[in-house]
């Protein structure tokens, strides 16, 4: 019995430690030292920046295609973008992608947020507040208001969109063939969290809406400073900037630029999810084949 209690205690301690990250875990003299960085590491981090994109001359782009994709957060490979949704028992170094984006927007580090994926209509934090939060007054609060009294805070219901509410991400990217380097490349242009409409979030099947679009190059520094969970090796962290630029996720194309005004796949293949998935794979294969066909003589 004592051995069982001992093993349970050991595993509980290891779980608690892993919740706070692996930084300085081998040199910590007490649990309080776990997660603290040395002065040398802090000095390196001050100078560390996301790897800048190389300049691409328009004349070197032989072929290109815009694609819009869905990153479904129900898929296991995409879990690092969704979790953690409960931050009570983990360190401040681990946050979900949505939390990282919102922290960047609220702090002013991410300035380029837009209404749609074409980046024509710019938004501010005040503009998107209606999409990410809802404030409602109960009947008792309405009675107080009608009586000319100050509404008690307990009669005001506030509902904010949280990480747990995010169902998927929409991304827009640009595939292009660089003839100077003879290589097919991908550049991520924008990303949008998708969640139920906050005004109908308590309904059984609320409609999903894009909360806002972030111009990805503007958010790279914030995403570079935030770490995503690396399930394959917890001693080697990976930034959200690296994860997204390296396309370490699974996505399904739902739209491409085309002569029909960039119509989506579900606009010409309706009520058949399997055929829509096959169409997405056909578009992917068309992009891959372009590079392969360049080397056929």
PDB file of C-alpha atoms in Angstrom:
ATOM      1  CA  UNK A   1       0.000   0.000   0.000  1.00  0.00           C
ATOM      2  CA  UNK A   2       2.825   2.355   0.870  1.00  0.00           C
ATOM      3  CA  UNK A   3       4.569   1.636  -2.437  1.00  0.00           C
ATOM      4  CA  UNK A   4       1.380   2.460  -4.312  1.00  0.00           C
ATOM      5  CA  UNK A   5       1.095   5.782  -2.487  1.00  0.00           C
ATOM      6  CA  UNK A   6       4.759   6.500  -3.175  1.00  0.00           C
ATOM      7  CA  UNK A   7       4.399   5.825  -6.909  1.00  0.00           C
ATOM      8  CA  UNK A   8       1.259   7.935  -7.100  1.00  0.00           C
ATOM      9  CA  UNK A   9       3.103  10.774  -5.382  1.00  0.00           C
ATOM     10  CA  UNK A  10       6.085  10.507  -7.753  1.00  0.00           C
ATOM     11  CA  UNK A  11       3.921  10.509 -10.861  1.00  0.00           C
ATOM     12  CA  UNK A  12       1.886  13.415  -9.500  1.00  0.00           C
ATOM     13  CA  UNK A  13       5.076  15.421  -8.927  1.00  0.00           C
ATOM     14  CA  UNK A  14       6.368  14.652 -12.426  1.00  0.00           C
ATOM     15  CA  UNK A  15       3.043  15.670 -13.930  1.00  0.00           C
ATOM     16  CA  UNK A  16       3.049  18.948 -12.013  1.00  0.00           C
ATOM     17  CA  UNK A  17       6.619  19.661 -13.110  1.00  0.00           C
ATOM     18  CA  UNK A  18       5.827  18.922 -16.749  1.00  0.00           C
ATOM     19  CA  UNK A  19       2.934  21.339 -16.546  1.00  0.00           C
ATOM     20  CA  UNK A  20       5.360  24.197 -15.915  1.00  0.00           C
ATOM     21  CA  UNK A  21       7.719  23.312 -18.745  1.00  0.00           C
ATOM     22  CA  UNK A  22      11.159  21.751 -18.926  1.00  0.00           C
ATOM     23  CA  UNK A  23      13.374  24.856 -18.729  1.00  0.00           C
ATOM     24  CA  UNK A  24      16.121  24.582 -16.087  1.00  0.00           C
ATOM     25  CA  UNK A  25      14.572  21.401 -14.703  1.00  0.00           C
ATOM     26  CA  UNK A  26      17.935  19.598 -14.373  1.00  0.00           C
ATOM     27  CA  UNK A  27      19.712  22.453 -12.583  1.00  0.00           C
ATOM     28  CA  UNK A  28      16.847  23.563 -10.358  1.00  0.00           C
ATOM     29  CA  UNK A  29      17.619  23.545  -6.648  1.00  0.00           C
ATOM     30  CA  UNK A  30      13.923  23.852  -5.829  1.00  0.00           C
ATOM     31  CA  UNK A  31      10.673  23.663  -7.818  1.00  0.00           C
ATOM     32  CA  UNK A  32      10.607  27.481  -7.806  1.00  0.00           C
ATOM     33  CA  UNK A  33      13.694  27.505 -10.052  1.00  0.00           C
ATOM     34  CA  UNK A  34      11.988  25.474 -12.796  1.00  0.00           C
ATOM     35  CA  UNK A  35      11.315  27.664 -15.800  1.00  0.00           C
ATOM     36  CA  UNK A  36      13.870  30.333 -14.903  1.00  0.00           C
ATOM     37  CA  UNK A  37      16.264  31.191 -17.697  1.00  0.00           C
ATOM     38  CA  UNK A  38      19.939  31.939 -17.233  1.00  0.00           C
ATOM     39  CA  UNK A  39      21.342  35.389 -18.027  1.00  0.00           C
ATOM     40  CA  UNK A  40      23.117  33.970 -21.087  1.00  0.00           C
ATOM     41  CA  UNK A  41      19.890  32.539 -22.486  1.00  0.00           C
ATOM     42  CA  UNK A  42      18.024  35.790 -21.802  1.00  0.00           C
ATOM     43  CA  UNK A  43      20.721  37.750 -23.631  1.00  0.00           C
ATOM     44  CA  UNK A  44      20.421  35.466 -26.647  1.00  0.00           C
ATOM     45  CA  UNK A  45      16.633  35.761 -26.627  1.00  0.00           C
ATOM     46  CA  UNK A  46      16.847  39.559 -26.752  1.00  0.00           C
ATOM     47  CA  UNK A  47      18.747  39.341 -30.031  1.00  0.00           C
ATOM     48  CA  UNK A  48      16.784  36.404 -31.435  1.00  0.00           C
ATOM     49  CA  UNK A  49      14.342  37.330 -34.180  1.00  0.00           C
ATOM     50  CA  UNK A  50      12.189  35.353 -36.607  1.00  0.00           C
ATOM     51  CA  UNK A  51      14.026  34.345 -39.747  1.00  0.00           C
ATOM     52  CA  UNK A  52      13.228  37.109 -42.263  1.00  0.00           C
ATOM     53  CA  UNK A  53      11.680  36.231 -45.581  1.00  0.00           C
ATOM     54  CA  UNK A  54      14.043  36.573 -48.495  1.00  0.00           C
ATOM     55  CA  UNK A  55      13.342  39.163 -51.182  1.00  0.00           C
ATOM     56  CA  UNK A  56      11.534  37.695 -54.189  1.00  0.00           C
ATOM     57  CA  UNK A  57      11.597  39.658 -57.412  1.00  0.00           C
ATOM     58  CA  UNK A  58       8.253  39.608 -59.237  1.00  0.00           C
ATOM     59  CA  UNK A  59      10.091  38.609 -62.419  1.00  0.00           C
ATOM     60  CA  UNK A  60      11.295  35.436 -60.708  1.00  0.00           C
ATOM     61  CA  UNK A  61       7.767  34.212 -59.990  1.00  0.00           C
ATOM     62  CA  UNK A  62       7.055  31.886 -62.890  1.00  0.00           C
ATOM     63  CA  UNK A  63       3.721  30.605 -61.560  1.00  0.00           C
ATOM     64  CA  UNK A  64       1.534  31.293 -58.539  1.00  0.00           C
ATOM     65  CA  UNK A  65      -1.773  30.383 -56.911  1.00  0.00           C
ATOM     66  CA  UNK A  66      -3.683  31.720 -53.912  1.00  0.00           C
ATOM     67  CA  UNK A  67      -5.347  29.124 -51.693  1.00  0.00           C
ATOM     68  CA  UNK A  68      -7.630  29.331 -48.678  1.00  0.00           C
ATOM     69  CA  UNK A  69      -7.517  26.419 -46.242  1.00  0.00           C
ATOM     70  CA  UNK A  70      -9.257  25.119 -43.125  1.00  0.00           C
ATOM     71  CA  UNK A  71      -7.187  23.903 -40.157  1.00  0.00           C
ATOM     72  CA  UNK A  72      -9.609  21.693 -38.230  1.00  0.00           C
ATOM     73  CA  UNK A  73      -8.685  21.706 -34.543  1.00  0.00           C
ATOM     74  CA  UNK A  74     -10.434  18.365 -33.980  1.00  0.00           C
ATOM     75  CA  UNK A  75      -7.551  16.644 -35.774  1.00  0.00           C
ATOM     76  CA  UNK A  76      -4.820  15.357 -33.473  1.00  0.00           C
ATOM     77  CA  UNK A  77      -1.979  16.789 -35.564  1.00  0.00           C
ATOM     78  CA  UNK A  78      -3.486  20.268 -35.064  1.00  0.00           C
ATOM     79  CA  UNK A  79      -3.797  20.010 -31.262  1.00  0.00           C
ATOM     80  CA  UNK A  80      -0.716  22.238 -30.622  1.00  0.00           C
ATOM     81  CA  UNK A  81      -2.713  25.127 -32.106  1.00  0.00           C
ATOM     82  CA  UNK A  82      -5.730  24.470 -29.863  1.00  0.00           C
ATOM     83  CA  UNK A  83      -4.295  23.575 -26.464  1.00  0.00           C
ATOM     84  CA  UNK A  84      -3.954  24.565 -23.689  1.00  0.00           C
ATOM     85  CA  UNK A  85      -7.502  25.768 -23.084  1.00  0.00           C
ATOM     86  CA  UNK A  86      -7.147  25.667 -19.271  1.00  0.00           C
ATOM     87  CA  UNK A  87      -4.171  27.752 -18.118  1.00  0.00           C
ATOM     88  CA  UNK A  88      -4.675  27.450 -14.363  1.00  0.00           C
ATOM     89  CA  UNK A  89      -2.150  24.659 -13.864  1.00  0.00           C
ATOM     90  CA  UNK A  90       0.543  25.515 -16.415  1.00  0.00           C
ATOM     91  CA  UNK A  91       3.228  28.154 -16.741  1.00  0.00           C
ATOM     92  CA  UNK A  92       2.858  31.438 -18.587  1.00  0.00           C
ATOM     93  CA  UNK A  93       5.155  30.170 -21.370  1.00  0.00           C
ATOM     94  CA  UNK A  94       2.430  27.902 -22.776  1.00  0.00           C
ATOM     95  CA  UNK A  95      -0.620  29.392 -24.420  1.00  0.00           C
ATOM     96  CA  UNK A  96      -2.900  28.441 -27.295  1.00  0.00           C
ATOM     97  CA  UNK A  97      -2.555  30.169 -30.645  1.00  0.00           C
ATOM     98  CA  UNK A  98      -5.768  32.151 -30.053  1.00  0.00           C
ATOM     99  CA  UNK A  99      -4.510  33.442 -26.718  1.00  0.00           C
ATOM    100  CA  UNK A 100      -1.194  34.423 -28.304  1.00  0.00           C
ATOM    101  CA  UNK A 101      -2.976  36.356 -31.056  1.00  0.00           C
ATOM    102  CA  UNK A 102      -5.297  38.116 -28.606  1.00  0.00           C
ATOM    103  CA  UNK A 103      -2.413  39.055 -26.293  1.00  0.00           C
ATOM    104  CA  UNK A 104      -0.560  40.495 -29.291  1.00  0.00           C
ATOM    105  CA  UNK A 105      -3.617  42.470 -30.433  1.00  0.00           C
ATOM    106  CA  UNK A 106      -4.429  43.837 -26.973  1.00  0.00           C
ATOM    107  CA  UNK A 107      -0.808  44.851 -26.368  1.00  0.00           C
ATOM    108  CA  UNK A 108      -0.635  46.641 -29.723  1.00  0.00           C
ATOM    109  CA  UNK A 109       2.148  44.434 -31.100  1.00  0.00           C
ATOM    110  CA  UNK A 110      -0.216  43.095 -33.776  1.00  0.00           C
ATOM    111  CA  UNK A 111      -1.682  46.075 -35.579  1.00  0.00           C
ATOM    112  CA  UNK A 112      -2.752  44.717 -38.956  1.00  0.00           C
ATOM    113  CA  UNK A 113      -6.100  42.998 -38.367  1.00  0.00           C
ATOM    114  CA  UNK A 114      -8.788  42.973 -41.027  1.00  0.00           C
ATOM    115  CA  UNK A 115     -12.405  42.071 -41.679  1.00  0.00           C
ATOM    116  CA  UNK A 116     -11.730  39.506 -44.422  1.00  0.00           C
ATOM    117  CA  UNK A 117      -9.001  37.586 -46.200  1.00  0.00           C
ATOM    118  CA  UNK A 118      -8.519  40.237 -48.893  1.00  0.00           C
ATOM    119  CA  UNK A 119      -7.166  42.707 -46.315  1.00  0.00           C
ATOM    120  CA  UNK A 120      -9.124  45.661 -47.631  1.00  0.00           C
ATOM    121  CA  UNK A 121     -11.034  46.734 -44.513  1.00  0.00           C
ATOM    122  CA  UNK A 122      -8.844  47.306 -41.479  1.00  0.00           C
ATOM    123  CA  UNK A 123     -10.105  46.654 -37.952  1.00  0.00           C
ATOM    124  CA  UNK A 124      -9.118  47.695 -34.443  1.00  0.00           C
ATOM    125  CA  UNK A 125      -9.560  45.941 -31.101  1.00  0.00           C
ATOM    126  CA  UNK A 126     -12.662  48.063 -30.485  1.00  0.00           C
ATOM    127  CA  UNK A 127     -14.091  47.032 -33.864  1.00  0.00           C
ATOM    128  CA  UNK A 128     -13.732  43.301 -33.216  1.00  0.00           C
ATOM    129  CA  UNK A 129     -14.968  43.455 -29.611  1.00  0.00           C
ATOM    130  CA  UNK A 130     -18.526  42.751 -30.758  1.00  0.00           C
ATOM    131  CA  UNK A 131     -17.340  39.526 -32.402  1.00  0.00           C
ATOM    132  CA  UNK A 132     -15.346  38.218 -29.445  1.00  0.00           C
ATOM    133  CA  UNK A 133     -17.567  39.185 -26.497  1.00  0.00           C
ATOM    134  CA  UNK A 134     -21.217  39.632 -25.621  1.00  0.00           C
ATOM    135  CA  UNK A 135     -22.728  41.645 -22.761  1.00  0.00           C
ATOM    136  CA  UNK A 136     -26.346  40.996 -21.843  1.00  0.00           C
ATOM    137  CA  UNK A 137     -28.625  42.179 -19.042  1.00  0.00           C
ATOM    138  CA  UNK A 138     -31.008  39.886 -17.199  1.00  0.00           C
ATOM    139  CA  UNK A 139     -34.665  40.708 -16.596  1.00  0.00           C
ATOM    140  CA  UNK A 140     -33.929  41.907 -13.066  1.00  0.00           C
ATOM    141  CA  UNK A 141     -31.239  44.197 -14.463  1.00  0.00           C
ATOM    142  CA  UNK A 142     -33.727  45.610 -16.973  1.00  0.00           C
ATOM    143  CA  UNK A 143     -36.154  46.312 -14.140  1.00  0.00           C
ATOM    144  CA  UNK A 144     -33.443  48.200 -12.272  1.00  0.00           C
ATOM    145  CA  UNK A 145     -32.627  50.189 -15.399  1.00  0.00           C
ATOM    146  CA  UNK A 146     -36.291  51.061 -16.016  1.00  0.00           C
ATOM    147  CA  UNK A 147     -36.597  52.179 -12.409  1.00  0.00           C
ATOM    148  CA  UNK A 148     -33.704  54.589 -12.909  1.00  0.00           C
ATOM    149  CA  UNK A 149     -31.389  52.606 -10.647  1.00  0.00           C
ATOM    150  CA  UNK A 150     -27.811  51.556 -11.292  1.00  0.00           C
ATOM    151  CA  UNK A 151     -27.689  48.022 -12.627  1.00  0.00           C
ATOM    152  CA  UNK A 152     -26.107  45.568 -10.206  1.00  0.00           C
ATOM    153  CA  UNK A 153     -23.144  43.725 -11.712  1.00  0.00           C
ATOM    154  CA  UNK A 154     -24.655  40.360 -10.814  1.00  0.00           C
ATOM    155  CA  UNK A 155     -27.433  41.047 -13.311  1.00  0.00           C
ATOM    156  CA  UNK A 156     -25.008  41.628 -16.178  1.00  0.00           C
ATOM    157  CA  UNK A 157     -23.939  38.551 -18.123  1.00  0.00           C
ATOM    158  CA  UNK A 158     -20.689  38.718 -20.057  1.00  0.00           C
ATOM    159  CA  UNK A 159     -19.630  35.982 -22.459  1.00  0.00           C
ATOM    160  CA  UNK A 160     -16.198  36.094 -24.094  1.00  0.00           C
ATOM    161  CA  UNK A 161     -14.859  33.867 -26.822  1.00  0.00           C
ATOM    162  CA  UNK A 162     -12.086  31.721 -25.328  1.00  0.00           C
ATOM    163  CA  UNK A 163      -9.594  29.222 -26.700  1.00  0.00           C
ATOM    164  CA  UNK A 164     -12.037  26.406 -25.977  1.00  0.00           C
ATOM    165  CA  UNK A 165     -14.563  27.979 -28.385  1.00  0.00           C
ATOM    166  CA  UNK A 166     -12.217  28.057 -31.387  1.00  0.00           C
ATOM    167  CA  UNK A 167     -13.234  25.298 -33.798  1.00  0.00           C
ATOM    168  CA  UNK A 168     -10.803  25.897 -36.637  1.00  0.00           C
ATOM    169  CA  UNK A 169      -8.536  28.389 -38.338  1.00  0.00           C
ATOM    170  CA  UNK A 170      -8.842  29.735 -41.849  1.00  0.00           C
ATOM    171  CA  UNK A 171      -5.576  30.563 -43.550  1.00  0.00           C
ATOM    172  CA  UNK A 172      -4.729  32.208 -46.834  1.00  0.00           C
ATOM    173  CA  UNK A 173      -1.474  31.320 -48.520  1.00  0.00           C
ATOM    174  CA  UNK A 174       0.442  31.938 -51.711  1.00  0.00           C
ATOM    175  CA  UNK A 175       2.074  29.100 -53.641  1.00  0.00           C
ATOM    176  CA  UNK A 176       4.662  30.226 -56.164  1.00  0.00           C
ATOM    177  CA  UNK A 177       7.431  28.758 -58.285  1.00  0.00           C
ATOM    178  CA  UNK A 178      10.711  30.651 -57.956  1.00  0.00           C
ATOM    179  CA  UNK A 179      12.454  30.173 -61.280  1.00  0.00           C
ATOM    180  CA  UNK A 180      15.738  31.563 -59.932  1.00  0.00           C
ATOM    181  CA  UNK A 181      15.934  28.812 -57.310  1.00  0.00           C
ATOM    182  CA  UNK A 182      13.849  26.358 -59.362  1.00  0.00           C
ATOM    183  CA  UNK A 183      11.700  25.566 -56.340  1.00  0.00           C
ATOM    184  CA  UNK A 184       8.034  25.578 -55.403  1.00  0.00           C
ATOM    185  CA  UNK A 185       7.500  27.665 -52.258  1.00  0.00           C
ATOM    186  CA  UNK A 186       4.684  28.663 -49.936  1.00  0.00           C
ATOM    187  CA  UNK A 187       4.118  31.959 -48.138  1.00  0.00           C
ATOM    188  CA  UNK A 188       1.460  32.269 -45.429  1.00  0.00           C
ATOM    189  CA  UNK A 189      -0.375  35.583 -45.806  1.00  0.00           C
ATOM    190  CA  UNK A 190      -3.183  35.581 -43.264  1.00  0.00           C
ATOM    191  CA  UNK A 191      -4.843  33.592 -40.502  1.00  0.00           C
ATOM    192  CA  UNK A 192      -8.302  33.851 -38.932  1.00  0.00           C
ATOM    193  CA  UNK A 193      -9.722  32.098 -35.843  1.00  0.00           C
ATOM    194  CA  UNK A 194     -13.172  30.620 -36.454  1.00  0.00           C
ATOM    195  CA  UNK A 195     -15.685  30.202 -33.622  1.00  0.00           C
ATOM    196  CA  UNK A 196     -19.457  30.135 -33.054  1.00  0.00           C
ATOM    197  CA  UNK A 197     -21.208  33.492 -33.316  1.00  0.00           C
ATOM    198  CA  UNK A 198     -20.927  34.896 -29.791  1.00  0.00           C
ATOM    199  CA  UNK A 199     -24.533  36.144 -29.908  1.00  0.00           C
ATOM    200  CA  UNK A 200     -25.845  32.609 -30.486  1.00  0.00           C
ATOM    201  CA  UNK A 201     -23.059  30.608 -28.867  1.00  0.00           C
ATOM    202  CA  UNK A 202     -25.410  28.889 -26.406  1.00  0.00           C
ATOM    203  CA  UNK A 203     -27.649  27.541 -29.170  1.00  0.00           C
ATOM    204  CA  UNK A 204     -27.466  23.858 -30.066  1.00  0.00           C
ATOM    205  CA  UNK A 205     -25.849  24.396 -33.486  1.00  0.00           C
ATOM    206  CA  UNK A 206     -24.594  27.986 -33.763  1.00  0.00           C
ATOM    207  CA  UNK A 207     -23.135  29.217 -37.037  1.00  0.00           C
ATOM    208  CA  UNK A 208     -19.352  29.456 -37.265  1.00  0.00           C
ATOM    209  CA  UNK A 209     -17.892  32.852 -38.178  1.00  0.00           C
ATOM    210  CA  UNK A 210     -14.428  34.292 -38.785  1.00  0.00           C
ATOM    211  CA  UNK A 211     -13.655  36.538 -35.825  1.00  0.00           C
ATOM    212  CA  UNK A 212     -10.981  38.571 -37.631  1.00  0.00           C
ATOM    213  CA  UNK A 213      -8.093  38.170 -40.052  1.00  0.00           C
ATOM    214  CA  UNK A 214      -4.490  38.794 -39.061  1.00  0.00           C
ATOM    215  CA  UNK A 215      -1.881  39.791 -41.638  1.00  0.00           C
ATOM    216  CA  UNK A 216       0.607  37.026 -40.861  1.00  0.00           C
ATOM    217  CA  UNK A 217       3.913  38.856 -41.556  1.00  0.00           C
ATOM    218  CA  UNK A 218       2.900  41.484 -38.992  1.00  0.00           C
ATOM    219  CA  UNK A 219       2.286  38.802 -36.329  1.00  0.00           C
ATOM    220  CA  UNK A 220       5.501  36.844 -36.868  1.00  0.00           C
ATOM    221  CA  UNK A 221       7.468  38.456 -34.050  1.00  0.00           C
ATOM    222  CA  UNK A 222       4.691  37.769 -31.522  1.00  0.00           C
ATOM    223  CA  UNK A 223       4.314  34.188 -32.770  1.00  0.00           C
ATOM    224  CA  UNK A 224       8.080  33.687 -32.676  1.00  0.00           C
ATOM    225  CA  UNK A 225       8.214  34.609 -28.999  1.00  0.00           C
ATOM    226  CA  UNK A 226       5.396  32.170 -28.130  1.00  0.00           C
ATOM    227  CA  UNK A 227       6.145  28.469 -27.788  1.00  0.00           C
ATOM    228  CA  UNK A 228       3.912  25.666 -29.012  1.00  0.00           C
ATOM    229  CA  UNK A 229       3.963  22.246 -27.400  1.00  0.00           C
ATOM    230  CA  UNK A 230       6.285  19.782 -29.110  1.00  0.00           C
ATOM    231  CA  UNK A 231       4.882  16.352 -28.330  1.00  0.00           C
ATOM    232  CA  UNK A 232       7.740  14.548 -30.051  1.00  0.00           C
ATOM    233  CA  UNK A 233      10.407  16.132 -27.830  1.00  0.00           C
ATOM    234  CA  UNK A 234       9.506  18.423 -24.936  1.00  0.00           C
ATOM    235  CA  UNK A 235      13.131  19.494 -24.485  1.00  0.00           C
ATOM    236  CA  UNK A 236      13.094  21.154 -27.919  1.00  0.00           C
ATOM    237  CA  UNK A 237      10.434  23.834 -28.039  1.00  0.00           C
ATOM    238  CA  UNK A 238       9.000  25.140 -31.280  1.00  0.00           C
ATOM    239  CA  UNK A 239       7.565  28.574 -31.879  1.00  0.00           C
ATOM    240  CA  UNK A 240       4.195  29.167 -33.503  1.00  0.00           C
ATOM    241  CA  UNK A 241       6.015  31.086 -36.234  1.00  0.00           C
ATOM    242  CA  UNK A 242       8.100  28.021 -37.081  1.00  0.00           C
ATOM    243  CA  UNK A 243       5.149  25.649 -36.773  1.00  0.00           C
ATOM    244  CA  UNK A 244       2.996  27.626 -39.208  1.00  0.00           C
ATOM    245  CA  UNK A 245       5.736  28.533 -41.690  1.00  0.00           C
ATOM    246  CA  UNK A 246       6.884  24.906 -41.808  1.00  0.00           C
ATOM    247  CA  UNK A 247       3.254  23.801 -42.338  1.00  0.00           C
ATOM    248  CA  UNK A 248       3.371  21.378 -39.435  1.00  0.00           C
ATOM    249  CA  UNK A 249      -0.390  21.019 -39.519  1.00  0.00           C
ATOM    250  CA  UNK A 250      -3.047  19.421 -41.675  1.00  0.00           C
ATOM    251  CA  UNK A 251      -5.350  21.620 -43.717  1.00  0.00           C
ATOM    252  CA  UNK A 252      -8.055  21.255 -46.352  1.00  0.00           C
ATOM    253  CA  UNK A 253      -8.397  23.701 -49.234  1.00  0.00           C
ATOM    254  CA  UNK A 254     -11.830  25.292 -49.347  1.00  0.00           C
ATOM    255  CA  UNK A 255     -11.146  27.962 -51.970  1.00  0.00           C
ATOM    256  CA  UNK A 256      -8.657  28.957 -54.652  1.00  0.00           C
ATOM    257  CA  UNK A 257      -8.352  31.998 -56.882  1.00  0.00           C
ATOM    258  CA  UNK A 258     -10.295  31.329 -60.073  1.00  0.00           C
ATOM    259  CA  UNK A 259     -12.131  33.034 -62.891  1.00  0.00           C
ATOM    260  CA  UNK A 260     -15.491  32.654 -61.095  1.00  0.00           C
ATOM    261  CA  UNK A 261     -14.551  35.296 -58.521  1.00  0.00           C
ATOM    262  CA  UNK A 262     -12.633  33.000 -56.205  1.00  0.00           C
ATOM    263  CA  UNK A 263     -15.690  30.846 -55.577  1.00  0.00           C
ATOM    264  CA  UNK A 264     -15.369  28.232 -52.873  1.00  0.00           C
ATOM    265  CA  UNK A 265     -15.428  24.476 -53.319  1.00  0.00           C
ATOM    266  CA  UNK A 266     -18.796  24.196 -51.564  1.00  0.00           C
ATOM    267  CA  UNK A 267     -20.276  26.648 -54.088  1.00  0.00           C
ATOM    268  CA  UNK A 268     -19.973  24.152 -56.948  1.00  0.00           C
ATOM    269  CA  UNK A 269     -19.955  20.900 -54.951  1.00  0.00           C
ATOM    270  CA  UNK A 270     -22.861  21.090 -52.536  1.00  0.00           C
ATOM    271  CA  UNK A 271     -24.172  18.705 -49.878  1.00  0.00           C
ATOM    272  CA  UNK A 272     -21.370  16.184 -50.413  1.00  0.00           C
ATOM    273  CA  UNK A 273     -18.496  16.469 -47.948  1.00  0.00           C
ATOM    274  CA  UNK A 274     -16.611  13.514 -49.449  1.00  0.00           C
ATOM    275  CA  UNK A 275     -16.576  15.006 -52.946  1.00  0.00           C
ATOM    276  CA  UNK A 276     -15.518  18.363 -51.496  1.00  0.00           C
ATOM    277  CA  UNK A 277     -12.574  16.640 -49.812  1.00  0.00           C
ATOM    278  CA  UNK A 278     -11.625  14.963 -53.101  1.00  0.00           C
ATOM    279  CA  UNK A 279     -11.776  18.329 -54.852  1.00  0.00           C
ATOM    280  CA  UNK A 280      -9.476  19.794 -52.205  1.00  0.00           C
ATOM    281  CA  UNK A 281      -7.015  16.957 -52.803  1.00  0.00           C
ATOM    282  CA  UNK A 282      -7.257  17.534 -56.577  1.00  0.00           C
ATOM    283  CA  UNK A 283      -6.240  21.175 -56.127  1.00  0.00           C
ATOM    284  CA  UNK A 284      -3.343  20.136 -53.866  1.00  0.00           C
ATOM    285  CA  UNK A 285      -2.194  17.576 -56.409  1.00  0.00           C
ATOM    286  CA  UNK A 286      -2.378  20.172 -59.175  1.00  0.00           C
ATOM    287  CA  UNK A 287      -0.038  22.425 -57.185  1.00  0.00           C
ATOM    288  CA  UNK A 288       2.403  19.592 -56.451  1.00  0.00           C
ATOM    289  CA  UNK A 289       2.412  18.414 -60.052  1.00  0.00           C
ATOM    290  CA  UNK A 290       3.458  21.815 -61.367  1.00  0.00           C
ATOM    291  CA  UNK A 291       6.880  21.478 -59.749  1.00  0.00           C
ATOM    292  CA  UNK A 292       7.211  17.873 -60.878  1.00  0.00           C
ATOM    293  CA  UNK A 293       6.243  18.760 -64.437  1.00  0.00           C
ATOM    294  CA  UNK A 294       9.006  21.366 -64.570  1.00  0.00           C
ATOM    295  CA  UNK A 295      11.552  18.558 -64.643  1.00  0.00           C
ATOM    296  CA  UNK A 296       9.885  16.505 -67.387  1.00  0.00           C
ATOM    297  CA  UNK A 297      11.462  16.742 -70.818  1.00  0.00           C
TER     298      UNK A 297
END
